[in-house]
XYZ file of C-alpha atoms in Angstrom:
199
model
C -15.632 3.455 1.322
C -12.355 5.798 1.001
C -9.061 3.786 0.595
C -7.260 4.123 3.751
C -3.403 3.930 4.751
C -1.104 2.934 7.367
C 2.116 4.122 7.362
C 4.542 2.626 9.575
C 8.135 4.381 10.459
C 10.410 2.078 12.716
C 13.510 2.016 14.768
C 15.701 -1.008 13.539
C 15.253 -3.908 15.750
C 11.385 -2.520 16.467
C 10.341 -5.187 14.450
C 8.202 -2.329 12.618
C 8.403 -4.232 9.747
C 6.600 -7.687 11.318
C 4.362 -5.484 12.517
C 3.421 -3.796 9.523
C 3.124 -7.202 7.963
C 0.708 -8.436 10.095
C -1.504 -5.619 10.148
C -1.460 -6.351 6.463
C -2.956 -9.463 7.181
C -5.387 -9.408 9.464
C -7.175 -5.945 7.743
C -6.430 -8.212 4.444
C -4.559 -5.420 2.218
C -1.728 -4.987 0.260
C 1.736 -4.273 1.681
C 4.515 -2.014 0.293
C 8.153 -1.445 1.360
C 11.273 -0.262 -0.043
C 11.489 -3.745 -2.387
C 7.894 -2.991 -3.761
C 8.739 0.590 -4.650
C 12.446 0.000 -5.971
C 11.248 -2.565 -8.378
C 8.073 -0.292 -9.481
C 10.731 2.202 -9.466
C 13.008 0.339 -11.745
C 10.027 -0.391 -14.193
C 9.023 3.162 -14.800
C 12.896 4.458 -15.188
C 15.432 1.435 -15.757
C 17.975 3.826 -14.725
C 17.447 2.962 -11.551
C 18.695 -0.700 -11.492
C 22.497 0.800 -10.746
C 21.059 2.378 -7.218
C 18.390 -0.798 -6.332
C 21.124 -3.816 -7.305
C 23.168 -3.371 -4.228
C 24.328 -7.255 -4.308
C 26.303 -6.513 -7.156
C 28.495 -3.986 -5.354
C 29.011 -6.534 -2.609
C 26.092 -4.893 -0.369
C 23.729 -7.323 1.199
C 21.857 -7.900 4.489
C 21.891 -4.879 7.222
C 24.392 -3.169 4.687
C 21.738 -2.243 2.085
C 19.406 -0.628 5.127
C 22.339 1.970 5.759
C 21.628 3.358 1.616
C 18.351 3.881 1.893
C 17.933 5.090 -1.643
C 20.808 3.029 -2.851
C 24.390 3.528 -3.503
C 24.664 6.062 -6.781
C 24.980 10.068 -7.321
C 22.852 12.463 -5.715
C 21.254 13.480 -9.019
C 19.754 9.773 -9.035
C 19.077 9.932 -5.748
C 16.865 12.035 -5.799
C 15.283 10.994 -9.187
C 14.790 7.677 -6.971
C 12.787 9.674 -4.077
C 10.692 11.193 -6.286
C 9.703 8.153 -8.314
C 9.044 6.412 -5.455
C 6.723 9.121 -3.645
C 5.018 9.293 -6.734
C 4.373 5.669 -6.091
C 3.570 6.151 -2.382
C 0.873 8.719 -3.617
C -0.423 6.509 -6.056
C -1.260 3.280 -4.093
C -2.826 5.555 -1.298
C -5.267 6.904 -3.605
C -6.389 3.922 -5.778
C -6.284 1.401 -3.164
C -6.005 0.609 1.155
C -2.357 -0.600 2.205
C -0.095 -0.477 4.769
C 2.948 1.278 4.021
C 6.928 0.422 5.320
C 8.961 3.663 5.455
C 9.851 5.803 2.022
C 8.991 8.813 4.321
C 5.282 7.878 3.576
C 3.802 9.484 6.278
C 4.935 12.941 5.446
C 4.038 12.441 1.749
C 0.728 11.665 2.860
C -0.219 14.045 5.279
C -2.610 16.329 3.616
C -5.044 12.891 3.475
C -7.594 12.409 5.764
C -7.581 8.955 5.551
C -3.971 7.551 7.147
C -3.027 6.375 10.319
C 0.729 7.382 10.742
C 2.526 4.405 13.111
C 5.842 5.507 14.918
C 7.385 1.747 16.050
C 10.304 1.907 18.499
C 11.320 -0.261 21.454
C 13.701 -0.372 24.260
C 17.404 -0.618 23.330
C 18.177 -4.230 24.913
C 15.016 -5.534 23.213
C 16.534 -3.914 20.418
C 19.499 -5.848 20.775
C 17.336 -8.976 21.545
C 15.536 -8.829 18.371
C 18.711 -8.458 16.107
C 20.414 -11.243 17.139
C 17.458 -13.831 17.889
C 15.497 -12.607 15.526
C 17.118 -10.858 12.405
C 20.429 -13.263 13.292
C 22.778 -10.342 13.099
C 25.037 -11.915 16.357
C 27.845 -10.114 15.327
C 28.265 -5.749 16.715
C 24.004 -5.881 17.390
C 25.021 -2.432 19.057
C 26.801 -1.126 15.944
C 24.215 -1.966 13.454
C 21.819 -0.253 15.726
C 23.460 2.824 15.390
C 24.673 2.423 12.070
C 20.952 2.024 10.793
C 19.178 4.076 12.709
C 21.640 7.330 11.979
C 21.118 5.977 8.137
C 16.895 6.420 8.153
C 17.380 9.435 10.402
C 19.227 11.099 8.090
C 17.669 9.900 4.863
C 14.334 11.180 6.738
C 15.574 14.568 7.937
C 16.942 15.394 4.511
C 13.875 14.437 2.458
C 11.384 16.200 4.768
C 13.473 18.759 6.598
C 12.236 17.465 10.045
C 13.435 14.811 12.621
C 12.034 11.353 11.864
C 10.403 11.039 15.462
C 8.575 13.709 15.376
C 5.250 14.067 16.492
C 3.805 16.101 13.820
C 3.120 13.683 11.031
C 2.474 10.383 13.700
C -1.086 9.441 15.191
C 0.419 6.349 17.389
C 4.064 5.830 18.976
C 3.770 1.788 19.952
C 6.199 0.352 22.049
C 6.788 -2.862 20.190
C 8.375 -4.686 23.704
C 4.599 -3.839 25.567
C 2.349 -6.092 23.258
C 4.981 -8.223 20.675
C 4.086 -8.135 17.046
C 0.903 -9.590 17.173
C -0.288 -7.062 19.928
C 1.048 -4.497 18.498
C -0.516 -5.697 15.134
C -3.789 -6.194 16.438
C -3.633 -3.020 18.308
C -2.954 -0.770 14.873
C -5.851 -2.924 13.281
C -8.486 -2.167 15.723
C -7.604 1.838 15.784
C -7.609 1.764 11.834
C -11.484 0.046 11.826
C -12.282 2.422 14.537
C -10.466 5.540 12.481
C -11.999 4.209 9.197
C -15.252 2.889 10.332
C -14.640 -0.539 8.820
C -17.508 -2.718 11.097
C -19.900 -0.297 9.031
């Protein structure tokens, strides 16, 4: 059987990431996100521990999310999106994962084999989920904003197109409708429908 991928793109407070790492689970395959691919990064050019060490400069928590390729000149930047699309193209073809972000979606969309995920949900569930869940109690609202204008961005100016677009996505999900094991279970049954995985 082809390796297959599932590449999930979320608004903050989604819980796109849960999601993602439940799928994960129940198919029973590897997960990457932005940690997986900074330290793999990291490994192949060690001049990228001044852009993935954020902690050091004081940046933790929902900080880090608004530097989506780090803190550091544009020049290594853009040495760290290449590296890690090189990466993204690299686990999809040697093995099946589920895939957090990195603009993965559009680096995979000449393959056959991917189901491209969308996550969003409704702004006060939004709001819900950071402070109950992600325990950011303080400006929910601002982080929100703040976070989402950060991947937007980072998305828009790696791809030259609007990070909810409908191009490069199979499924929008509505995190709020099913919770993240609906949701979960949802993007597992359309990938062994998509990928014929009962055969």
């Amino acid at each position: 059987m082809q390796n297959y991928v599932i590449t999930i793109t979320r608004q903050f407070g989604s819980r796109g990431r849960d999601i993602g790492i439940a799928v994960a689970k129940i198919l029973g395959i590897p997960l990457y996100d932005r940690t997986n691919f900074e330290k793999e990064a990291e490994a192949l050019d060690n001049t990228m521990s001044s852009l993935v060490n954020l902690s050091e400069k004081g940046i933790t928590g929902y900080y880090k999310m608004a530097y989506p390729l780090g803190i550091g000149s544009s020049l290594k930047q853009d040495r760290m999106f290449e590296l890690q699309s090189k990466l993204v193209l690299e686990h999809a073809e040697k093995e099946s994962c589920v895939i957090i972000g990195r603009c993965a979606d559009y680096l995979l969309r000449e393959r056959e084999n991917v189901i491209r995920c969308y996550i969003f949900a409704p702004y006060q569930a939004r709001i819900r989920n950071s402070i109950q869940v992600l325990g950011f109690h303080a400006e929910p609202q601002r982080i929100i904003e703040e976070v989402d204008k950060a991947r937007a961005n980072y998305y828009r100016d790696r791809t030259g197109i609007e990070v909810n677009n409908t191009r490069y996505r199979d499924l929008f999900l509505n995190s709020n409708l099913l919770g993240v094991e609906g949701s979960a279970k949802l993007i597992a049954d359309a990938a062994r429908q998509k990928f014929h995985l009962f055969e």
